[in-house]
Coordinates of C-alpha atoms in Angstrom, one line a residue:
Chain E
M195 CA 18.0 -21.3 -5.2
Q196 CA 19.9 -22.1 -2.0
L197 CA 18.9 -24.7 0.6
C198 CA 17.7 -21.9 2.9
D199 CA 15.2 -20.9 0.3
L200 CA 13.4 -24.3 0.3
S201 CA 10.2 -24.7 2.2
A202 CA 10.4 -26.6 5.5
L203 CA 8.6 -29.6 4.1
E204 CA 10.9 -29.8 1.0
L205 CA 14.0 -29.3 3.1
T206 CA 13.2 -31.9 5.7
I207 CA 12.4 -34.5 3.0
K208 CA 15.9 -33.9 1.5
I209 CA 17.5 -34.2 4.9
R210 CA 15.5 -37.2 5.9
Q211 CA 16.4 -38.9 2.7
R212 CA 20.0 -37.9 3.3
E213 CA 20.2 -36.1 0.0
V214 CA 21.6 -33.2 2.0
S215 CA 22.7 -33.0 5.6
A216 CA 21.2 -30.9 8.4
V217 CA 24.6 -29.3 8.8
E218 CA 24.6 -28.2 5.1
A219 CA 21.1 -26.8 5.6
L220 CA 22.4 -24.9 8.7
D221 CA 25.4 -23.6 6.8
S222 CA 23.2 -22.3 4.0
S223 CA 21.1 -20.3 6.5
L224 CA 24.2 -19.0 8.2
E225 CA 25.6 -17.9 4.9
R226 CA 22.4 -16.0 4.1
I227 CA 22.5 -14.4 7.5
R228 CA 26.0 -13.2 6.9
A229 CA 25.0 -11.9 3.5
V230 CA 21.9 -9.9 4.5
D231 CA 21.5 -9.4 8.2
G232 CA 24.3 -6.9 9.0
R233 CA 25.1 -6.4 12.7
P234 CA 22.7 -7.7 15.3
G235 CA 20.7 -5.4 17.5
S236 CA 22.7 -4.0 20.5
L237 CA 22.1 -1.8 23.5
K238 CA 25.1 0.4 22.3
P239 CA 24.5 0.7 18.6
G240 CA 26.4 4.0 18.0
Q241 CA 25.7 5.8 14.7
L242 CA 23.6 4.2 12.0
T243 CA 25.8 3.7 9.0
A244 CA 24.8 3.6 5.3
E245 CA 25.5 -0.1 5.4
D246 CA 23.1 -0.5 8.3
Q247 CA 20.3 1.0 6.3
K248 CA 20.7 -1.7 3.6
T249 CA 20.8 -4.7 5.9
L250 CA 18.1 -6.4 7.9
H251 CA 19.2 -6.7 11.6
A252 CA 16.6 -9.5 12.3
F253 CA 18.8 -11.0 15.0
I254 CA 19.6 -10.1 18.6
T255 CA 21.4 -13.3 19.4
L256 CA 22.7 -15.8 16.9
T257 CA 23.2 -19.2 18.7
E258 CA 25.5 -20.7 16.0
E259 CA 27.3 -23.3 18.2
R260 CA 24.1 -24.6 19.7
A261 CA 22.5 -24.9 16.3
R262 CA 25.5 -26.8 14.9
R263 CA 25.4 -29.3 17.8
Q264 CA 21.7 -29.8 17.1
A265 CA 22.2 -30.2 13.3
E266 CA 25.1 -32.7 13.9
N267 CA 22.8 -34.6 16.3
V268 CA 20.1 -34.8 13.6
D269 CA 22.6 -36.1 11.1
Q270 CA 23.9 -38.7 13.5
Q271 CA 20.4 -39.9 14.3
L272 CA 19.7 -40.3 10.6
A273 CA 23.0 -42.1 10.1
A274 CA 22.0 -44.5 12.9
G275 CA 18.6 -45.1 11.2
E276 CA 16.7 -43.2 13.9
D277 CA 13.9 -40.7 13.3
P278 CA 14.9 -37.2 14.4
G279 CA 11.3 -35.9 14.0
P280 CA 9.0 -34.4 11.4
L281 CA 10.9 -31.1 11.1
A282 CA 14.4 -32.7 11.1
G283 CA 17.0 -30.2 10.2
V284 CA 14.7 -27.3 9.5
P285 CA 16.4 -24.0 10.8
F286 CA 14.0 -21.7 12.7
T287 CA 14.2 -18.5 14.6
V288 CA 12.6 -17.5 17.9
K289 CA 11.1 -14.1 18.8
D290 CA 13.2 -13.1 21.8
L291 CA 10.2 -13.1 24.0
F292 CA 10.4 -16.9 24.6
C293 CA 12.7 -18.4 27.2
V294 CA 15.3 -20.9 25.8
Q295 CA 17.5 -22.5 28.4
G296 CA 21.0 -21.2 28.4
T297 CA 20.4 -18.4 25.9
P298 CA 19.9 -14.6 26.6
T299 CA 16.2 -13.9 26.6
T300 CA 15.8 -10.1 26.4
A301 CA 12.3 -9.2 25.4
A302 CA 14.2 -6.5 23.4
S303 CA 14.5 -4.6 26.7
R304 CA 17.5 -3.3 28.7
I305 CA 15.8 -4.6 31.8
L306 CA 16.3 -8.2 30.7
A307 CA 19.5 -7.7 28.6
N308 CA 21.5 -9.9 31.0
F309 CA 18.9 -12.5 31.7
V310 CA 19.8 -16.0 30.7
A311 CA 16.7 -18.3 30.7
P312 CA 16.9 -21.2 33.1
Y313 CA 14.3 -23.2 31.3
T314 CA 12.8 -23.5 27.8
A315 CA 9.3 -22.4 26.6
T316 CA 7.0 -25.3 25.6
P317 CA 6.6 -24.4 21.9
I318 CA 10.4 -24.1 21.5
A319 CA 11.0 -27.4 23.3
R320 CA 8.5 -29.0 20.9
M321 CA 10.2 -27.6 17.8
E322 CA 13.5 -28.9 19.0
A323 CA 12.1 -32.3 19.9
A324 CA 10.7 -32.4 16.3
G325 CA 14.3 -32.0 15.0
A326 CA 14.1 -28.3 14.1
I327 CA 17.3 -26.3 14.5
M328 CA 17.1 -23.1 16.5
L329 CA 19.3 -20.5 14.9
G330 CA 18.8 -17.8 17.5
K331 CA 16.7 -15.1 19.0
V332 CA 15.2 -12.4 16.8
N333 CA 14.2 -8.7 17.4
L334 CA 10.8 -7.4 18.4
D335 CA 9.2 -4.3 19.8
E336 CA 10.3 -4.0 23.5
F337 CA 8.1 -6.5 25.4
A338 CA 6.1 -6.8 22.1
Y339 CA 4.7 -3.3 22.6
G340 CA 4.4 -2.0 19.1
S341 CA 3.7 -2.6 15.5
S342 CA 6.9 -1.8 13.8
T343 CA 9.8 -3.3 15.8
E344 CA 11.2 0.2 16.1
S345 CA 10.7 0.4 19.9
S346 CA 13.4 -2.4 20.5
A347 CA 16.1 -1.4 22.9
F348 CA 18.4 -3.4 20.7
Q349 CA 19.3 -1.2 17.6
P350 CA 19.5 -1.2 14.7
A351 CA 16.0 -2.7 14.7
A352 CA 14.9 -5.1 12.0
R353 CA 14.2 -3.7 8.5
N354 CA 11.8 -4.8 5.7
P355 CA 13.5 -7.1 3.2
W356 CA 11.2 -5.7 0.4
N357 CA 12.4 -2.2 1.0
T358 CA 14.9 -1.5 3.8
S359 CA 13.6 2.0 4.4
R360 CA 10.3 0.5 5.5
V361 CA 9.4 -1.2 8.8
P362 CA 8.9 -4.9 8.9
G363 CA 5.8 -4.5 11.1
G364 CA 5.7 -5.8 14.6
S365 CA 6.0 -6.8 17.2
S366 CA 7.3 -10.1 15.7
G367 CA 9.3 -8.1 13.1
G368 CA 12.5 -10.1 13.4
S369 CA 10.6 -13.3 12.9
A370 CA 8.9 -12.2 9.7
V371 CA 12.1 -10.6 8.3
S372 CA 14.2 -13.7 9.0
V373 CA 11.8 -16.0 7.1
A374 CA 11.2 -13.6 4.2
A375 CA 14.9 -13.2 3.6
G376 CA 15.7 -16.9 3.8
E377 CA 17.7 -16.5 6.9
A378 CA 15.4 -19.1 8.6
V379 CA 12.8 -21.4 7.1
L380 CA 10.3 -20.9 10.0
S381 CA 9.9 -18.6 12.9
I382 CA 7.8 -18.5 16.1
G383 CA 6.2 -15.3 17.0
T384 CA 3.4 -14.1 19.3
D385 CA 0.2 -12.2 18.5
T386 CA -1.6 -10.0 21.1
A387 CA -3.2 -7.6 18.7
G388 CA -1.8 -8.7 15.3
S389 CA 1.9 -9.1 16.1
I390 CA 2.2 -12.3 14.0
R391 CA -0.3 -11.4 11.2
Q392 CA 0.7 -7.7 10.6
P393 CA 4.5 -8.3 10.2
A394 CA 3.7 -11.4 8.1
A395 CA 1.6 -9.2 5.8
F396 CA 4.2 -6.5 5.7
C397 CA 6.9 -9.0 4.7
G398 CA 4.9 -11.1 2.3
M399 CA 4.8 -14.1 4.6
V400 CA 2.1 -16.4 6.0
G401 CA 1.3 -15.8 9.7
L402 CA -1.1 -17.7 11.9
K403 CA -2.5 -16.5 15.2
P404 CA -4.0 -19.7 16.6
T405 CA -7.1 -19.9 18.8
Y406 CA -6.3 -18.6 22.3
G407 CA -5.2 -21.7 24.3
R408 CA -4.3 -23.8 21.2
V409 CA -0.5 -23.2 21.8
S410 CA 1.0 -23.2 25.3
R411 CA 2.3 -19.9 26.7
Y412 CA 4.6 -21.6 29.2
G413 CA 8.0 -19.8 29.0
L414 CA 6.6 -16.8 27.1
I415 CA 7.2 -13.4 28.7
A416 CA 3.7 -12.1 29.1
F417 CA 2.2 -9.0 27.5
G418 CA -1.6 -9.3 27.7
S419 CA -2.2 -12.7 29.3
S420 CA -5.8 -13.0 28.1
L421 CA -4.8 -12.2 24.5
D422 CA -1.3 -13.6 23.9
C423 CA -1.0 -16.4 21.3
P424 CA 2.2 -18.0 20.1
G425 CA 2.1 -19.0 16.5
P426 CA 4.0 -19.7 13.2
I427 CA 5.4 -17.4 10.5
A428 CA 6.4 -19.3 7.4
R429 CA 6.7 -18.8 3.6
N430 CA 3.7 -20.9 2.7
V431 CA 0.6 -22.3 4.2
S432 CA 1.8 -26.0 4.2
D433 CA 4.8 -25.1 6.3
T434 CA 2.5 -23.1 8.7
A435 CA 0.3 -26.2 9.1
A436 CA 3.3 -28.4 9.6
M437 CA 4.7 -26.1 12.3
L438 CA 1.3 -25.8 14.0
N439 CA 1.2 -29.6 14.2
I440 CA 4.3 -29.5 16.3
I441 CA 3.6 -26.5 18.6
A442 CA -0.1 -27.0 19.4
G443 CA -1.4 -29.2 22.1
P444 CA -2.2 -29.4 25.8
D445 CA 0.5 -28.6 28.3
S446 CA 0.4 -29.4 32.0
R447 CA 2.5 -26.3 32.7
D448 CA -0.1 -23.8 31.2
N449 CA -3.6 -24.0 32.6
T450 CA -4.9 -22.0 29.7
A451 CA -3.6 -24.5 27.1
V452 CA -6.7 -26.4 26.1
T453 CA -6.9 -30.2 26.2
L454 CA -8.2 -30.8 22.7
P455 CA -6.7 -34.0 21.2
P456 CA -3.9 -33.6 18.6
E457 CA -5.1 -32.7 15.1
D458 CA -3.2 -33.2 11.8
F459 CA -3.4 -29.8 10.1
L460 CA -1.8 -31.2 7.0
E461 CA -4.3 -34.0 6.5
K462 CA -7.1 -32.2 4.7
L463 CA -5.0 -29.1 3.7
E464 CA -5.5 -29.7 0.0
S465 CA -9.2 -30.7 0.1
G466 CA -10.2 -27.4 -1.5
V467 CA -12.9 -24.9 -0.7
K468 CA -16.0 -26.2 -2.5
G469 CA -19.1 -25.3 -0.6
M470 CA -17.3 -23.4 2.1
R471 CA -19.0 -20.1 3.1
I472 CA -16.7 -17.2 3.2
G473 CA -17.9 -13.8 4.2
L474 CA -16.9 -10.2 3.4
S475 CA -17.8 -7.4 5.8
P476 CA -18.1 -3.7 5.0
D477 CA -16.8 -3.0 8.5
Y478 CA -13.4 -4.3 7.5
F479 CA -13.3 -2.1 4.4
R480 CA -13.1 1.2 6.3
I481 CA -10.6 2.4 8.8
A482 CA -11.0 4.7 11.7
I483 CA -8.3 7.0 12.9
P484 CA -8.8 9.3 16.0
D485 CA -7.6 12.9 16.1
P486 CA -5.1 12.9 19.0
Q487 CA -6.2 16.3 20.1
T488 CA -9.9 15.9 20.1
G489 CA -10.3 12.1 20.1
E490 CA -12.8 12.4 17.3
Y491 CA -12.8 9.6 14.8
C492 CA -12.3 10.1 11.1
Q493 CA -13.5 7.3 8.9
Q494 CA -11.6 6.6 5.8
P495 CA -11.9 4.0 3.1
L496 CA -9.3 1.4 2.9
P497 CA -6.5 2.1 0.3
E498 CA -8.0 0.9 -3.0
E499 CA -5.1 -1.4 -3.8
I500 CA -5.7 -3.4 -0.6
E501 CA -9.5 -3.6 -1.0
T502 CA -9.0 -4.7 -4.6
R503 CA -6.7 -7.6 -3.5
V504 CA -9.3 -8.8 -0.9
R505 CA -12.1 -8.7 -3.5
Q506 CA -9.9 -10.5 -6.1
T507 CA -9.1 -13.1 -3.5
A508 CA -12.9 -13.6 -2.8
E509 CA -13.5 -13.9 -6.6
L510 CA -10.8 -16.5 -7.0
L511 CA -12.1 -18.5 -4.0
A512 CA -15.6 -18.3 -5.6
S513 CA -14.2 -19.7 -8.8
L514 CA -12.8 -22.6 -6.8
G515 CA -16.3 -23.4 -5.4
A516 CA -16.6 -21.3 -2.3
I517 CA -19.8 -19.4 -1.6
I518 CA -19.1 -15.7 -1.0
V519 CA -21.4 -14.0 1.5
D520 CA -21.4 -10.2 1.2
D521 CA -22.4 -7.6 3.7
V522 CA -21.8 -9.5 6.9
P523 CA -22.2 -6.9 9.7
M524 CA -19.4 -6.7 12.2
P525 CA -20.5 -3.5 13.8
N526 CA -18.2 -3.6 16.9
T527 CA -15.0 -4.0 14.8
R528 CA -14.2 -0.2 15.3
Y529 CA -14.2 -0.6 19.0
G530 CA -11.4 -3.1 19.0
I531 CA -8.6 -0.7 19.4
P532 CA -10.2 1.5 22.2
A533 CA -11.0 -1.7 24.1
F534 CA -7.5 -3.0 23.5
F535 CA -6.0 0.2 24.8
V536 CA -7.6 -0.5 28.1
I537 CA -7.5 -4.3 28.5
S538 CA -3.9 -4.8 27.2
R539 CA -2.5 -2.0 29.3
V540 CA -4.1 -3.2 32.5
E541 CA -2.6 -6.7 31.9
A542 CA 0.8 -5.3 30.7
A543 CA 1.1 -3.1 33.8
S544 CA 0.3 -6.1 36.0
N545 CA 2.8 -8.3 34.2
L546 CA 5.6 -5.6 34.3
H547 CA 5.5 -5.3 38.1
R548 CA 7.7 -8.4 38.4
F549 CA 10.6 -6.5 36.9
D550 CA 12.1 -4.8 39.9
G551 CA 15.9 -5.4 39.9
V552 CA 15.7 -8.0 42.7
K553 CA 15.4 -11.5 41.4
Y554 CA 16.8 -11.2 37.8
G555 CA 17.5 -8.7 35.1
Y556 CA 18.8 -5.2 35.4
R557 CA 19.5 -3.4 38.7
T558 CA 20.7 0.2 38.8
P559 CA 24.5 0.4 39.3
Q560 CA 23.9 3.5 41.4
K561 CA 24.7 2.8 45.1
M562 CA 21.3 2.7 46.9
T563 CA 20.6 2.5 50.6
D564 CA 16.8 2.2 50.2
L565 CA 14.9 -0.5 48.4
N566 CA 12.2 1.8 47.0
K567 CA 14.8 4.0 45.4
M568 CA 16.4 0.9 43.9
Y569 CA 13.1 -0.2 42.4
R570 CA 12.4 3.3 40.9
L571 CA 15.9 3.7 39.4
S572 CA 16.2 0.1 38.1
R573 CA 12.8 0.3 36.4
G574 CA 13.4 3.9 35.2
E575 CA 16.7 3.0 33.7
G576 CA 15.7 -0.5 32.5
F577 CA 12.4 0.1 30.8
G578 CA 12.1 2.0 27.5
L579 CA 9.4 4.5 26.8
Q580 CA 6.8 2.1 25.5
P581 CA 6.7 -0.2 28.6
K582 CA 6.6 2.9 30.8
L583 CA 3.6 4.2 28.9
R584 CA 1.8 0.9 29.2
I585 CA 2.5 0.7 33.0
L586 CA 1.1 4.2 33.5
M587 CA -1.9 3.8 31.3
G588 CA -2.7 0.4 32.8
M589 CA -2.6 1.8 36.3
Y590 CA -4.8 4.7 35.4
V591 CA -7.6 2.9 33.7
S592 CA -7.7 0.2 36.3
A593 CA -7.6 2.6 39.3
A594 CA -10.6 2.1 41.6
Q595 CA -12.3 5.4 40.6
Y596 CA -11.9 4.8 36.8
S597 CA -12.3 1.0 36.5
E598 CA -16.0 1.1 35.9
Q599 CA -15.6 3.8 33.2
Y600 CA -12.7 2.1 31.4
Y601 CA -11.8 -1.5 32.3
Q602 CA -15.2 -2.9 33.0
R603 CA -16.6 -1.3 29.9
A604 CA -13.7 -2.5 27.8
L605 CA -14.4 -6.1 29.0
K606 CA -18.0 -5.7 27.9
V607 CA -17.0 -4.4 24.5
R608 CA -14.7 -7.4 24.1
A609 CA -17.8 -9.6 24.7
M610 CA -19.7 -7.6 22.0
I611 CA -16.9 -8.1 19.5
R612 CA -17.0 -11.8 20.3
R613 CA -20.7 -11.9 19.7
D614 CA -20.3 -10.3 16.2
F615 CA -18.1 -13.3 15.3
E616 CA -20.4 -15.9 17.0
Q617 CA -23.4 -14.6 14.9
A618 CA -21.4 -14.6 11.7
F619 CA -20.2 -18.2 12.3
D620 CA -23.4 -19.6 13.8
K621 CA -24.3 -22.7 11.9
A622 CA -28.0 -22.1 12.5
G623 CA -27.7 -18.3 11.9
K624 CA -28.2 -16.0 9.0
Y625 CA -24.6 -16.1 7.6
Q626 CA -23.3 -19.6 8.6
L627 CA -19.7 -18.6 7.7
D628 CA -16.8 -20.9 7.7
A629 CA -14.5 -17.9 7.5
L630 CA -14.5 -14.1 7.2
L631 CA -12.1 -12.7 4.6
T632 CA -10.6 -9.3 5.4
P633 CA -7.6 -7.2 4.7
T634 CA -4.8 -7.9 7.3
T635 CA -3.6 -4.3 7.6
P636 CA -5.0 -0.8 6.9
T637 CA -1.8 0.1 4.9
T638 CA 1.3 -1.7 3.5
A639 CA 4.6 -1.3 5.3
F640 CA 5.1 2.3 6.4
S641 CA 8.5 4.2 6.4
I642 CA 10.8 3.8 9.4
G643 CA 10.3 6.9 11.6
D644 CA 7.0 7.9 10.1
I645 CA 4.7 6.8 13.0
Y646 CA 7.0 5.8 15.8
G647 CA 6.5 8.0 18.8
D648 CA 2.8 8.5 18.1
S649 CA 1.5 5.8 20.3
V650 CA -2.1 6.3 19.2
L651 CA -1.5 6.1 15.5
M652 CA 0.9 3.1 15.9
Q653 CA -1.8 1.2 17.8
F654 CA -4.3 1.8 15.0
A655 CA -2.1 -0.2 12.7
D656 CA -3.7 -3.2 14.4
Q657 CA -7.3 -2.3 14.0
L658 CA -8.1 -5.1 11.5
T659 CA -6.3 -7.8 13.4
V660 CA -7.2 -7.0 17.1
P661 CA -10.8 -8.1 16.9
A662 CA -9.6 -11.8 16.7
N663 CA -7.5 -11.3 19.8
H664 CA -10.5 -10.0 21.8
A665 CA -12.7 -12.9 20.5
G666 CA -9.9 -15.5 21.0
I667 CA -10.6 -16.9 17.5
P668 CA -7.9 -17.9 15.0
G669 CA -6.6 -15.6 12.2
L670 CA -4.4 -16.4 9.2
S671 CA -2.7 -13.8 7.1
I672 CA -1.5 -14.9 3.6
P673 CA 0.3 -12.8 1.0
A674 CA -1.9 -11.7 -1.9
G675 CA 0.3 -9.6 -4.1
F676 CA 1.9 -6.2 -4.0
D677 CA 0.9 -2.5 -4.0
G678 CA 2.2 0.0 -6.6
Q679 CA 5.3 0.6 -4.5
G680 CA 6.3 -3.1 -4.6
L681 CA 5.3 -3.7 -1.0
P682 CA 3.4 -6.9 0.0
I683 CA -0.3 -6.9 0.7
G684 CA -1.8 -9.5 3.1
V685 CA -5.3 -10.8 3.3
Q686 CA -6.7 -12.3 6.5
L687 CA -9.0 -15.2 7.2
L688 CA -10.8 -15.3 10.5
G689 CA -12.8 -18.4 11.7
P690 CA -14.6 -19.9 14.7
D691 CA -12.7 -21.2 17.7
F692 CA -10.3 -24.1 16.8
S693 CA -11.0 -23.8 13.0
E694 CA -7.3 -23.5 12.1
A695 CA -7.6 -26.5 9.8
S696 CA -10.4 -24.7 7.7
L697 CA -8.5 -21.4 7.5
L698 CA -5.3 -23.2 6.4
R699 CA -7.3 -25.1 3.8
I700 CA -8.7 -21.9 2.4
G701 CA -5.3 -20.3 2.4
R702 CA -3.7 -23.4 0.7
A703 CA -6.4 -23.4 -2.0
Y704 CA -5.6 -19.7 -2.7
E705 CA -1.9 -20.5 -2.8
M706 CA -2.3 -23.4 -5.2
A707 CA -4.5 -21.4 -7.5
T708 CA -2.0 -18.5 -7.6
T709 CA 1.3 -20.4 -7.8
E710 CA 2.0 -19.4 -11.4
E711 CA 1.1 -15.8 -11.0
A712 CA 3.9 -13.3 -11.8
W713 CA 3.8 -11.7 -8.4
R714 CA 4.8 -15.0 -6.7
Q715 CA 8.1 -15.0 -8.6
I716 CA 9.2 -11.6 -7.2
K717 CA 12.0 -11.8 -4.7
P718 CA 12.6 -9.4 -1.8
Q719 CA 14.9 -6.4 -2.6
V720 CA 17.8 -7.7 -0.5
L721 CA 17.9 -10.9 -2.5
R722 CA 17.8 -9.4 -6.0
Chain J
M237 CA -6.9 19.7 24.2
N238 CA -8.7 17.8 26.8
E239 CA -6.1 16.9 29.5
K240 CA -7.4 14.2 31.8
I241 CA -4.0 13.6 33.3
S242 CA -2.7 16.8 35.0
I243 CA 0.9 17.1 36.1
E244 CA -0.2 16.2 39.7
T245 CA -2.1 13.1 38.6
F246 CA 0.8 12.1 36.5
E247 CA 3.3 12.4 39.3
H248 CA 1.1 10.3 41.5
L249 CA 0.9 7.6 38.9
V250 CA 4.6 7.6 38.4
E251 CA 5.1 7.2 42.2
L252 CA 2.7 4.3 42.3
A253 CA 4.4 2.7 39.2
A254 CA 7.9 3.0 40.9
L255 CA 9.5 4.7 37.9
A256 CA 12.2 7.3 38.0
L257 CA 11.8 9.4 34.9
S258 CA 13.8 12.1 33.2
E259 CA 12.0 15.4 32.5
E260 CA 12.0 14.7 28.8
E261 CA 10.4 11.3 29.3
A262 CA 7.8 12.8 31.6
V263 CA 6.7 15.3 29.0
Y264 CA 6.4 12.6 26.3
L265 CA 4.6 10.1 28.5
R266 CA 2.0 12.6 29.9
R267 CA 1.3 13.8 26.4
E268 CA 0.8 10.3 25.0
L269 CA -1.3 9.3 28.0
N270 CA -3.7 12.2 27.3
H271 CA -3.8 11.3 23.6
Q272 CA -4.6 7.7 24.4
L273 CA -7.3 8.7 26.8
N274 CA -8.8 11.0 24.1
A275 CA -8.6 8.1 21.7
I276 CA -10.6 5.8 23.9
E277 CA -13.2 8.5 24.9
E278 CA -15.8 6.8 22.7
L279 CA -15.8 3.7 24.9
A280 CA -17.9 5.7 27.3
A281 CA -20.5 6.3 24.6
I282 CA -20.9 2.7 23.4
P283 CA -24.4 1.4 24.2
L284 CA -23.7 -1.8 26.2
D285 CA -25.9 -4.8 26.4
E286 CA -26.2 -5.2 30.1
D287 CA -26.9 -9.0 29.7
L288 CA -23.5 -9.6 28.3
A289 CA -21.4 -11.6 30.8
L290 CA -17.8 -10.5 31.4
T291 CA -15.2 -13.2 30.5
A292 CA -11.6 -13.7 31.4
H293 CA -10.8 -14.1 27.7
G294 CA -12.6 -14.5 24.4
V295 CA -12.7 -18.3 24.2
P296 CA -15.2 -19.9 26.6
Y297 CA -13.4 -22.7 28.5
T298 CA -15.8 -25.5 28.8
A299 CA -15.1 -28.5 31.0
A300 CA -14.3 -30.5 27.8
I301 CA -11.3 -28.4 26.9
S302 CA -10.1 -27.2 30.3
P303 CA -7.1 -28.9 31.9
V304 CA -7.7 -30.5 35.2
M305 CA -6.0 -28.6 38.1
R306 CA -3.0 -30.5 39.2
A307 CA -2.6 -31.4 42.9
D308 CA -1.2 -28.6 45.0
T309 CA 1.9 -30.4 46.1
W310 CA 5.4 -29.2 46.8
Q311 CA 8.0 -30.2 44.3
P312 CA 11.7 -29.3 44.5
S313 CA 13.0 -27.1 41.7
E314 CA 15.4 -28.8 39.4
N315 CA 18.0 -26.0 39.3
P316 CA 17.6 -23.5 42.2
E317 CA 21.3 -22.4 41.9
E318 CA 20.8 -21.5 38.3
I319 CA 17.7 -19.4 39.3
I320 CA 19.5 -17.7 42.2
R321 CA 22.4 -17.0 39.9
Q322 CA 20.2 -14.6 37.9
A323 CA 19.8 -12.2 40.8
P324 CA 21.9 -9.1 40.5
Q325 CA 23.4 -9.5 44.0
T326 CA 23.6 -12.7 46.1
D327 CA 25.4 -13.9 49.2
F328 CA 25.5 -17.5 50.2
G329 CA 22.6 -18.4 48.0
L330 CA 20.5 -15.5 49.3
I331 CA 19.3 -12.5 47.3
V332 CA 20.7 -9.2 48.6
V333 CA 18.7 -6.0 48.5
P334 CA 19.2 -2.5 49.9
D335 CA 17.5 -1.8 53.3
I336 CA 13.8 -2.1 53.3
P337 CA 12.2 1.2 54.6
H338 CA 10.0 0.8 57.6
T339 CA 7.2 2.9 58.7
D340 CA 5.9 2.6 62.3
L341 CA 2.2 2.2 62.4
D342 CA 0.3 4.1 65.0

């Protein structure tokens, strides 16, 4: 085991006790990156080689010099007897959707390929202030629009460390890959419909979408402003809690960051699940896929291996003292994706209007005498297909004549999805749940190229994660074993607003009870 | 297939969105838009509870957790040069754009 394979909490203790240096920890990560990552994503990738198909391509920009300066600084602070912070020396990666001053911040789009951020996003500033070392910016679906990372303008896109012919999930694909392969110990992603939890599940990692407003969005390039949540991806629940401790909290620069007092998510992490009420819902054990031609929905059962893992997780939690509540109705779950198709597109279209080739980013090199032509060409050449699709869809469904039919209805459906959760979690209600236990994804990691291009089918990859975004509630995905093809299966815990501590506690109880299981010893394919 | 977005509607949307598209892109995007609209068709059939209030987002922002609005006061930017430097074309600290088309109103 190398330093880069340690957990954040183990590594920072070794560094703080000066058993190893922050520079040695950084070098260990850099060595791993050189061994498994291959070439970084680029706008001019050329042909995909056989070697490219075996490497991971998590990174767009490696900021090695910056990281080394930070690591040296941590070591100097320790040598001087100062406290460099609770994550001293822990290498982490950043989804390239967050601004970090002085580094390229691309959103995996040609339109921002030359943008160098003039300021740093609050969650990243907090990680660095806590002594963590930023290794660089990792790949994602262009503007976070996707569930596989394939839509990035920077190719080769990230690949799944458990099987490099599979997608890592998305949109925070590079984040999940970098942590799973030991390139980084932690990563920060964002979740608008499942973009932290789904890639975490596909890569066998822990991923937390915090409650909306728990983590500041200042410095995050917006997708759906009413849904976006920054959050951690880590190898275990304790590291996830430690990272949430750092990034959560009020921020005077984001008026949607709530003003709750700081909470220590590590404090009661290992208090167990005795007496906690955990629900299972039949509405999360079936999946709905629409026929693209007719729009008719076909209901299918969840793949058996995934359902079995969720039920085994429930049994194990019951054996630890949790009360399992069956048959909790969540009838509006199936409307999550249709409502998301509308709300997220309207917000995305609005957010993408700022990219116009005037103030920053890409401007067409063609000589233009007219501002309108400059806008059209810069946006036409700068945006990839997925942003264009979202702009057009968002404009259509919010147009005056269609808004009532689509946008206003979708907002009401969102309120209905929220009400399902409120009823399930109501402490005076019928179910009184502390958490709902569900699968994270309808499938395990699918093959590269299988779905990409079919924008409807791709969106349905998020059908079990998106309800939490509509409701604003927190969701935690934890690894729960593998399918018959050796691909990770994730299970999801959903809880009431600001119940991250409870979800992490349940996740940690599961983790502690399964530490010795054989599947926990399996390493990703690229590390075998 | 039910085509809600005709070629004409599509071209109007593209114009509003200020996007120059290749023919190949236009074919893909119009097809996917129609697929997406078919996929959300069932929204129209969902029985809605009319009492439900629309919210700006899922989590209700009570006074207890909402930040206080800061005073609306002018503050100088720390690094205006760095921000202006991001512009594709500048001249003496000003952003340069092609001519802005003018239409005379009646």
